[in-house]
Coordinates of C-alpha atoms and ligand atoms in Angstrom, one line a residue:
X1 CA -15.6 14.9 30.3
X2 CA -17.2 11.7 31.2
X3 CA -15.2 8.5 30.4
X4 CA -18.1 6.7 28.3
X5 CA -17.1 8.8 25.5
X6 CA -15.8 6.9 22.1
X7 CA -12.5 8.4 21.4
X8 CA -13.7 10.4 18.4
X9 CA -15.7 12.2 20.7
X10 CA -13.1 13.2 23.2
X11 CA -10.8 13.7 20.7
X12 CA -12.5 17.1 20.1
X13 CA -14.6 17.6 23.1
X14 CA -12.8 16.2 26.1
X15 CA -10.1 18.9 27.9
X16 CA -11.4 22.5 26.6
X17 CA -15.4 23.0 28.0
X18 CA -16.1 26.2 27.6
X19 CA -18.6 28.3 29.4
X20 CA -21.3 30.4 28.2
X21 CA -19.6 33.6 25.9
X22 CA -16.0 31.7 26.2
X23 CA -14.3 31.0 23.3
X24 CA -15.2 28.2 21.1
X25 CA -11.8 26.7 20.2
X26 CA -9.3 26.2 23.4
X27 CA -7.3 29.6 23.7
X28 CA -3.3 29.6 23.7
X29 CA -2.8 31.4 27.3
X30 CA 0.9 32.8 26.4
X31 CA 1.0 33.9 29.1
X32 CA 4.1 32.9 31.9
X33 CA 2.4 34.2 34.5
X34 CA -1.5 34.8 36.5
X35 CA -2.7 37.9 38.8
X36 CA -4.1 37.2 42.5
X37 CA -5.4 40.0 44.5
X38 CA -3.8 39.1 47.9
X39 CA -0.2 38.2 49.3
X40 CA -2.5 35.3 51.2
X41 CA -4.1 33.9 47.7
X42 CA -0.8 33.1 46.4
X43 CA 0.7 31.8 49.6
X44 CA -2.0 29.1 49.7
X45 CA -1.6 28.0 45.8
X46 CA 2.6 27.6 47.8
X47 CA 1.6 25.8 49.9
X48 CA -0.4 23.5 47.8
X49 CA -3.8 24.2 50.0
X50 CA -5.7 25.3 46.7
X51 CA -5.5 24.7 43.1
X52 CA -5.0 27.5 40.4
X53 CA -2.2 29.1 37.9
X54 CA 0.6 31.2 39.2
X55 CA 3.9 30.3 37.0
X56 CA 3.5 28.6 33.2
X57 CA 7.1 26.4 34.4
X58 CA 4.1 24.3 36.8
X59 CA 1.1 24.8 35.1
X60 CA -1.0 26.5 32.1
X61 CA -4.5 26.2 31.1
X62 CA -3.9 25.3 27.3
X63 CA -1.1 22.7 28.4
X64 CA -3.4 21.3 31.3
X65 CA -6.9 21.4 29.0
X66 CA -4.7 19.0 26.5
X67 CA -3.8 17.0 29.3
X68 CA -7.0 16.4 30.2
X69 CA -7.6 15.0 26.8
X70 CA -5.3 12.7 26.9
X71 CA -5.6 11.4 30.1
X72 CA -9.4 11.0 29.0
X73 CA -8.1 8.6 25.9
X74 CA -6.1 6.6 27.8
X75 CA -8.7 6.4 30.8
X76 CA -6.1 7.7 33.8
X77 CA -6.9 10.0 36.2
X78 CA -4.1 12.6 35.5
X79 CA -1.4 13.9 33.1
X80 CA 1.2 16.4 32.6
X81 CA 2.7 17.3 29.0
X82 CA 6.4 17.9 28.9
X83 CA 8.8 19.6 26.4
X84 CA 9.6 16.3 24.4
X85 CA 8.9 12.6 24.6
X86 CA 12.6 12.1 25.8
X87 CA 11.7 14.5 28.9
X88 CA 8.4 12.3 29.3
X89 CA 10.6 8.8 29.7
X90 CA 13.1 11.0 32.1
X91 CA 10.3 12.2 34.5
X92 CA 8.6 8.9 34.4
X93 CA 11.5 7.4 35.8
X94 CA 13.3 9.9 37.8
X95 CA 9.8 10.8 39.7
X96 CA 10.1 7.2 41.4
X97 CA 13.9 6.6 41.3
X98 CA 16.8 8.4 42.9
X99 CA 20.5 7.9 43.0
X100 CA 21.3 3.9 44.5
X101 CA 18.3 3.4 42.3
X102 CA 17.7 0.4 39.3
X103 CA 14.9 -0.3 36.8
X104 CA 14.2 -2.9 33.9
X105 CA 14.0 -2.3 30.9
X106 CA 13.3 -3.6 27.9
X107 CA 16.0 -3.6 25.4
X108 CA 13.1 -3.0 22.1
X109 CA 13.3 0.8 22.7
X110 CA 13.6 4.1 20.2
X111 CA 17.6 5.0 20.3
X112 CA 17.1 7.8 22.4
X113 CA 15.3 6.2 25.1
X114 CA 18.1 3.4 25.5
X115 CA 20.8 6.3 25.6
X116 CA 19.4 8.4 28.2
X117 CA 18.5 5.4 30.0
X118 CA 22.0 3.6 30.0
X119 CA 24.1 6.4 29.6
X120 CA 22.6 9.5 30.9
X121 CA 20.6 8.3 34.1
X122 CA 23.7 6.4 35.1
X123 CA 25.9 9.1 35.0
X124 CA 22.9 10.6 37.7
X125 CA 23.7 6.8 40.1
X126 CA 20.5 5.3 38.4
X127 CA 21.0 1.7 37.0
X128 CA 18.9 0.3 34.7
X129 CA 19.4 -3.5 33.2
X130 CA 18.0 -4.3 29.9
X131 CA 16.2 -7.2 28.9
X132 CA 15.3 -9.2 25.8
X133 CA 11.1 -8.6 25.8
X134 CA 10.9 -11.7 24.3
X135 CA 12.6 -14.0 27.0
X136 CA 10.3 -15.5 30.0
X137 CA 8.7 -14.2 33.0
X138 CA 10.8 -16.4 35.1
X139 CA 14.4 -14.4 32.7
X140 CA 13.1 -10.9 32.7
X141 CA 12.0 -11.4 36.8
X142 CA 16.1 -12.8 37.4
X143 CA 16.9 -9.0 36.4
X144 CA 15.2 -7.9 39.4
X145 CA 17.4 -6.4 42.4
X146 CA 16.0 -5.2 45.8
X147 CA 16.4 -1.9 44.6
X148 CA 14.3 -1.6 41.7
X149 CA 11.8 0.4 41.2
X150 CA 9.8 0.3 37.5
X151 CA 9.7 -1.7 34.7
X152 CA 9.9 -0.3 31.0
X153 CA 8.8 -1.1 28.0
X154 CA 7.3 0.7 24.3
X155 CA 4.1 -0.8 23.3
X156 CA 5.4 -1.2 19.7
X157 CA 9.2 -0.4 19.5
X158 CA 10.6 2.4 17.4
X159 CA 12.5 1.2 15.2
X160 CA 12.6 -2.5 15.2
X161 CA 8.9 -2.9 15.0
X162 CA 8.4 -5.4 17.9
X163 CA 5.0 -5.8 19.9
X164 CA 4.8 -5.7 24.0
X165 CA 3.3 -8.8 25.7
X166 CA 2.0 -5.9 28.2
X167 CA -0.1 -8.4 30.2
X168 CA 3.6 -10.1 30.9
X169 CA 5.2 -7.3 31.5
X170 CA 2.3 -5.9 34.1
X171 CA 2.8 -9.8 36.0
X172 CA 6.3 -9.5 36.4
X173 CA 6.1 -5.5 37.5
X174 CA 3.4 -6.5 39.9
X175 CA 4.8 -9.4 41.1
X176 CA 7.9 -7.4 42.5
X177 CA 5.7 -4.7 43.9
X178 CA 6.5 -1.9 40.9
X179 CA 4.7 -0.3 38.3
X180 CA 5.2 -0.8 34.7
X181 CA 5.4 2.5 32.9
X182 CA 4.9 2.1 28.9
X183 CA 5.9 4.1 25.9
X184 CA 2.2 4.2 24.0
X185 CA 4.0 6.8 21.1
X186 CA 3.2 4.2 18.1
X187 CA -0.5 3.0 18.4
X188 CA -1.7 5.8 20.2
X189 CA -4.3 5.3 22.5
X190 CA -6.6 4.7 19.1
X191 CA -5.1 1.6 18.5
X192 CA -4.1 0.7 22.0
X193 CA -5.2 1.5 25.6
X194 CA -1.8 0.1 28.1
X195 CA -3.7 0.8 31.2
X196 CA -6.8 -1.9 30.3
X197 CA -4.0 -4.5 30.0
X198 CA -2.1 -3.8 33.6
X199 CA -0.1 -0.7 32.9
X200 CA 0.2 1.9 35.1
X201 CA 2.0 4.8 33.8
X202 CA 2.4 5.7 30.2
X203 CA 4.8 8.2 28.5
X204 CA 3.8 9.5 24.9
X205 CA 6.2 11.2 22.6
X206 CA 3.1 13.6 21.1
X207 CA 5.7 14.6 18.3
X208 CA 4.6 11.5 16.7
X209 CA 0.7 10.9 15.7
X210 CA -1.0 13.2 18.0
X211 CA 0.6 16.3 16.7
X212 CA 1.1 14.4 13.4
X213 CA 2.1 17.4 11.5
X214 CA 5.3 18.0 12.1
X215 CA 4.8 21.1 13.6
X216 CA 5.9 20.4 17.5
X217 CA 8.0 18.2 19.4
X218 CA 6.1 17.1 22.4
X219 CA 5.4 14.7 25.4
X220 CA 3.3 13.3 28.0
X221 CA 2.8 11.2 31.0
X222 CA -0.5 9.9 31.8
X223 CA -1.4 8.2 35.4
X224 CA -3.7 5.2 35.6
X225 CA -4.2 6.3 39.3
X226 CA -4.1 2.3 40.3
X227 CA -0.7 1.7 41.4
X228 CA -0.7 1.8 45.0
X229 CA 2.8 3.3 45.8
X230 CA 2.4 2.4 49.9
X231 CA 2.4 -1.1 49.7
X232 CA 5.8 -1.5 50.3
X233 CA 8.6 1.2 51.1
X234 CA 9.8 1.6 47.7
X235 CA 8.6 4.7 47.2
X236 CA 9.6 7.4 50.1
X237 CA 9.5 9.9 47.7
X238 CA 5.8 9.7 47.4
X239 CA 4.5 8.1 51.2
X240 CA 7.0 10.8 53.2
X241 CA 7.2 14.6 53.7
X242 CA 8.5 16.5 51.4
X243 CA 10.5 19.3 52.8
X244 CA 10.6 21.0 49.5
X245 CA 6.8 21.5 50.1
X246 CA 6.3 22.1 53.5
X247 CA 6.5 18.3 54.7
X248 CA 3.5 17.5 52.1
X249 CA 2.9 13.2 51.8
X250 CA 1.9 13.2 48.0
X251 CA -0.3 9.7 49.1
X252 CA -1.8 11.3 52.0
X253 CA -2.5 14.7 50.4
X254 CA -3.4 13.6 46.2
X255 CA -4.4 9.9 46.6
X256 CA -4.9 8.7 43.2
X257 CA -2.9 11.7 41.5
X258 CA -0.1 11.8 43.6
X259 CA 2.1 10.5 41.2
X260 CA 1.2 13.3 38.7
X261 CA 1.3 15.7 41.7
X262 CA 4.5 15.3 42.9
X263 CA 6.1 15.2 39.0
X264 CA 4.5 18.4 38.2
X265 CA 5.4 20.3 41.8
X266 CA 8.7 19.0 42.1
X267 CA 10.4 18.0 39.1
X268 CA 8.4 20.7 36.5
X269 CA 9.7 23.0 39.0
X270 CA 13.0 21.9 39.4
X271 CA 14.1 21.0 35.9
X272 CA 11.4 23.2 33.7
X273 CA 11.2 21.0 30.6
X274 CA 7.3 22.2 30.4
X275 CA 5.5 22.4 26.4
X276 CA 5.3 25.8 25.2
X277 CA 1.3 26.7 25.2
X278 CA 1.5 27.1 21.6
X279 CA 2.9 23.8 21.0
X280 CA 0.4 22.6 23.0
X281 CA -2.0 24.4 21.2
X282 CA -0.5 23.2 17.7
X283 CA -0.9 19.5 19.6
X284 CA -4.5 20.0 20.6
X285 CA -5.7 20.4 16.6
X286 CA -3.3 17.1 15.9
X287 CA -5.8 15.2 18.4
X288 CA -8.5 16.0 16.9
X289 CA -8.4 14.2 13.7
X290 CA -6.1 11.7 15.4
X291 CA -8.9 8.6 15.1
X292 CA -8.6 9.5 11.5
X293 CA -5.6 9.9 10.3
X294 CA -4.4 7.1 12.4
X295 CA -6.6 4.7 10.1
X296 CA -5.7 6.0 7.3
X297 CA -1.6 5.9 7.9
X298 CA -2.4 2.2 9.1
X299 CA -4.1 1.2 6.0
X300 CA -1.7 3.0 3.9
X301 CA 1.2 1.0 5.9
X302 CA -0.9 -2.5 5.8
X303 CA -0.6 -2.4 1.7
X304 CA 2.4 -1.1 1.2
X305 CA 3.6 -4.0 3.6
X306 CA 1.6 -6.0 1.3
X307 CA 3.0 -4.5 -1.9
X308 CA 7.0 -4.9 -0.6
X309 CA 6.3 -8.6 0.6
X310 CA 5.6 -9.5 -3.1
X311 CA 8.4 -7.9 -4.3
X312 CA 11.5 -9.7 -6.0
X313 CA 13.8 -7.3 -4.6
X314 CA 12.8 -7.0 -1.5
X315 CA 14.8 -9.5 1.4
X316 CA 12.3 -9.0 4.3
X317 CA 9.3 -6.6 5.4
X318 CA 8.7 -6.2 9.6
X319 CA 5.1 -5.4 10.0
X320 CA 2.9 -6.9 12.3
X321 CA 0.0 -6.6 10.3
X322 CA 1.1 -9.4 7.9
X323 CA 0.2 -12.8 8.9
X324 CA 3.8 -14.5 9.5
X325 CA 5.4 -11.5 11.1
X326 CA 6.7 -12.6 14.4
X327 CA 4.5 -10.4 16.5
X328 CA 1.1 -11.2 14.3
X329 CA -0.4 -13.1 17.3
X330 CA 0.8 -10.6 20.0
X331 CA -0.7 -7.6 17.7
X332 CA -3.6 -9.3 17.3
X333 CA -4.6 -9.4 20.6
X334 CA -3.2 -5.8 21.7
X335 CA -3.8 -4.0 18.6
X336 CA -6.9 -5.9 16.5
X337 CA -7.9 -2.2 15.0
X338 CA -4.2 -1.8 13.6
X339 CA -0.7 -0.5 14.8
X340 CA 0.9 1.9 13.3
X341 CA 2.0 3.7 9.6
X342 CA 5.8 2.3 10.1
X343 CA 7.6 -0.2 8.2
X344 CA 10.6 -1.6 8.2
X345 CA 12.1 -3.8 5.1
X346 CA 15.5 -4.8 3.7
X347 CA 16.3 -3.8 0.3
X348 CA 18.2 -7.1 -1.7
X349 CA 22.0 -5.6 -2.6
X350 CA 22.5 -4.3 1.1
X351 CA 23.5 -1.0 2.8
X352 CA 24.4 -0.2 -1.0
X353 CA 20.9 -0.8 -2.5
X354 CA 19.0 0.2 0.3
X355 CA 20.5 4.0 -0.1
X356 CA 20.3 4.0 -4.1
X357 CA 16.4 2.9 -3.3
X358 CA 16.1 6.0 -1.3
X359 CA 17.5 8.7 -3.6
X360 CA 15.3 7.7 -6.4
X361 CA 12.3 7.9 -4.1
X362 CA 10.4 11.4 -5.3
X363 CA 7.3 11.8 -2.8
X364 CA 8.7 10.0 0.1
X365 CA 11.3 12.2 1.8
X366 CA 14.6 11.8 3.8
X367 CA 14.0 12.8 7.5
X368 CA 14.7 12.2 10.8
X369 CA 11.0 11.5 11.7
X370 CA 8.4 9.4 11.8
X371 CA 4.2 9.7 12.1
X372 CA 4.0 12.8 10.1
X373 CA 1.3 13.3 7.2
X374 CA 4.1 13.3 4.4
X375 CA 5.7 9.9 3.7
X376 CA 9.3 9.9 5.4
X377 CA 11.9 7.0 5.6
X378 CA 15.6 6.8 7.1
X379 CA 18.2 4.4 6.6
X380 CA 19.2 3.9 10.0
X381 CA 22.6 2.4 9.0
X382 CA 23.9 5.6 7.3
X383 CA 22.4 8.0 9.7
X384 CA 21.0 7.0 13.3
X385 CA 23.0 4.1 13.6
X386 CA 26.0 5.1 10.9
X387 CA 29.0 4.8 14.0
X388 CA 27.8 0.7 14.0
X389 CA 29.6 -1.7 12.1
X390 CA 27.4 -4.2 10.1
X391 CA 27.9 -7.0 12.7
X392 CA 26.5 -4.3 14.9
X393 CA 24.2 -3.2 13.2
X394 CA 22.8 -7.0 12.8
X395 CA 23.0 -7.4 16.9
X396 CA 20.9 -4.5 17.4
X397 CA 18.1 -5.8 14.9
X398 CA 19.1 -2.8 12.7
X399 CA 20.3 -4.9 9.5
X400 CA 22.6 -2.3 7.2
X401 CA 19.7 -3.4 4.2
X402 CA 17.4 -1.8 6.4
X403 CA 15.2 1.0 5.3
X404 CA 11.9 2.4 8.1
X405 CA 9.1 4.0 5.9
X406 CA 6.7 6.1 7.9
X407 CA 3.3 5.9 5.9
X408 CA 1.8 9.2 5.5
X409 CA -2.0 10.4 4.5
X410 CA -1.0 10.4 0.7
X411 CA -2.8 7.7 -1.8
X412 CA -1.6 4.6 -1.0
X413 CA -1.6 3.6 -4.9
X414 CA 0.8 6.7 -5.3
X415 CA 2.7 5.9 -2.7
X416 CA 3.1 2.6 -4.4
X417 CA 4.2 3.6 -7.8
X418 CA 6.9 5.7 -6.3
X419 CA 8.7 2.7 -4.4
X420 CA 7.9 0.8 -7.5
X421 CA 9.6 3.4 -9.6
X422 CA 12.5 3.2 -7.1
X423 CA 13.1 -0.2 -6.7
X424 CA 13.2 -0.3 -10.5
X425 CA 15.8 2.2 -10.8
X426 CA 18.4 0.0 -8.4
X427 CA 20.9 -1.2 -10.0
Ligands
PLP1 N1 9.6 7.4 22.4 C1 9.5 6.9 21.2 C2 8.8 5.6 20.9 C3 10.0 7.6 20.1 O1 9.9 7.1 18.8 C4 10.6 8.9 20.3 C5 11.2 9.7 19.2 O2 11.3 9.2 18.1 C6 10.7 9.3 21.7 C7 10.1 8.6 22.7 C8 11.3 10.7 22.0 O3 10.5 11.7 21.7 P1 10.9 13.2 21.3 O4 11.6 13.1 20.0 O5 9.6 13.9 21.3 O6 11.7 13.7 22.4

């Protein structure tokens, strides 16, 4: 599918083409495996001489068709989906970074992102040093060690709401010869396109808006295809042989894919965490009313944000929609068509009002989610983040007042009246 495409166009036409007498609607290929004539067939799809399907653990044509479409919305050259957004970020980094390994990060990430990266990847000999996204080039670059190999960062952080200076963070990756891989989950490539402001890998979490349902937990990595991973020696993984693959150099062989290339053959392979076609299939039908609904929770999130500002018992709303907020400039600039259908406020009375609030919600739900159709909201302090003291809570910019409301598709007006009913009924 050619690139000059608006996004509403690929979002149903780029990724499944079919042929003459082929199936209109992409077909779920449950299938784990593919049937070759010859012994010699298969041996050269081994030894990575020719492309094709032999095993669903490294590829499948439903997984790779949505691929396709979202590498086409973000405008890379390549992109693989994974089992889950958290498999995404792990891949991502673990593709580029072995034991005796470091990145930078910054510290604005979802929960589980921050875990896996400070816990779990360290327990594997990979360090990774966190940094306030807010503090200067010349801060973040002092994090830098001889070994590092990527910079992180989420274009708008789940939960706290905060907006990427991208073009920052691309300088400072650059300027120590690394890419800077970003977490696109919350605007979506409708609201915001990382590789047009120096990105060069991005990780998506498609349980969020592009499934958008509810239905399937997802994820993806995408590949701008500009990083040039031989300009220094950083990168062995991807400028030598890899014995695993008959001595094959993923720059030599894949040029501009060969980061994708070598994620798929090697660590798809090796770990397995590949999207069930169905889910896949599930994700395909999200992305194509993405564009839409994406407006629609956006709007629905700008007046409520609105609404809750006004409001006596309200203490704060975080939205960077509303002139004031703290990233109003930086979202105007990255995301001028809107952001996303989260927002975060602090109920006045505390941990103590903020919970009464949410039981005498009736059409926003309870639930461990966020970007679905139906209105959800947490309150991080007595779930998520319920082993946190208060003053910890406060540190981690996770106030215990603080309640996340994920717009959905509903009316906004009803969506109004039943935080206005709720509110009133605090006591
Ligand atoms: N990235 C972001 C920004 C998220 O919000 C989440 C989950 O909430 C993830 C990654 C992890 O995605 P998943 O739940 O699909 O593993």
């Amino acid at each position: 599918m050619a690139k000059q495409f608006k996004p509403e166009t690929l979002c149903v036409q780029a990724g499944w083409t079919p042929k003459k007498g082929e199936p209109r609607v992409l077909p779920i290929y449950q299938s784990t495996t593919f049937k070759y004539d010859t012994s010699e067939q298969m041996a050269r799809l081994f030894d990575l001489e020719d492309s094709g399907y032999f095993y669903t653990r490294l590829q499948n044509p439903t997984n790779d068709a949505v691929a396709a479409k979202i590498a086409a919305l973000e405008g890379g050259v390549a992109a693989m989906l994974t089992s889950s957004g958290q498999a995404a970020n792990f891949y991502a980094i673990f593709n580029i970074c072995q034991a005796g390994d470091h990145f930078v990060c910054s510290s604005a990430i979802y929960g589980g992102t921050f875990n896996l990266f400070g816990v779990t990847m360290k327990k594997l000999g990979i360090d990774v040093t966190f940094v306030n996204p807010d503090a200067s080039e010349e801060e973040i670059s002092a994090a830098f060690q001889p070994n590092t190999k990527a910079l992180f960062g989420e274009t708008i952080s789940n939960p706290s709401l905060e907006v990427l200076d991208i073009e920052k963070f691309a300088r400072i990756a650059h300027s120590h010869g690394v890419p800077l891989i970003v977490d696109n989950t919350f605007p979506t490539p409708i609201n915001c396109r990382p590789f047009e402001w120096g990105a060069d890998i991005i990780v998506h979490s498609t349980t969020k808006y592009m499934d958008g349902h509810a239905t399937s937990v997802g994820g993806c990595i995408v590949d701008s295809g500009n990083f040039d991973w031989t300009q220094n020696d950083k990168f062995p993984g991807l400028t030598t042989p890899d014995e695993s693959y008959h001595g094959v150099v993923y720059t030599e062989q894949f040029g501009k894919v060969a980061y994708i290339t070598k994620c798929t053959t090697q660590l798809m392979r090796d770990l397995g965490a590949v999207q069930s076609p169905h889910n896949a299939f599930l994700t395909n039908l999200g992305l194509e009313s993405l564009p839409v609904r994406v407006r629609q929770h956006c709007a629905n999130a700008q007046r409520i944000a609105e609404y809750l500002q006004g409001h006596e018992k309200i203490a704060w709303v975080k939205y960077c929609g509303l002139p004031g907020d703290r990233y109003y400039e930086l979202a105007q600039k990255y995301l001028p068509n809107g952001s996303c259908g989260v927002v975060s406020f602090g109920v006045k009375g505390g941990r103590k009002a903020a919970e009464a609030f949410m039981g005498h919600l009736k059409t926003a739900a309870i639930e461990t989610h966020v970007a679905d159709a139906r209105t959800c909201c947490l309150h991080p302090a007595s779930s998520t983040h319920r082993q946190m003291t208060d003053a910890e809570l406060q540190a981690a910019g996770v106030p215990a007042d603080m309640v996340r409301l994920s717009c959905g598709l509903e009316n906004a007006q009803d969506l109004i009246d039943d935080i206005a009913q709720a509110l009133e009924a605090i006591r």
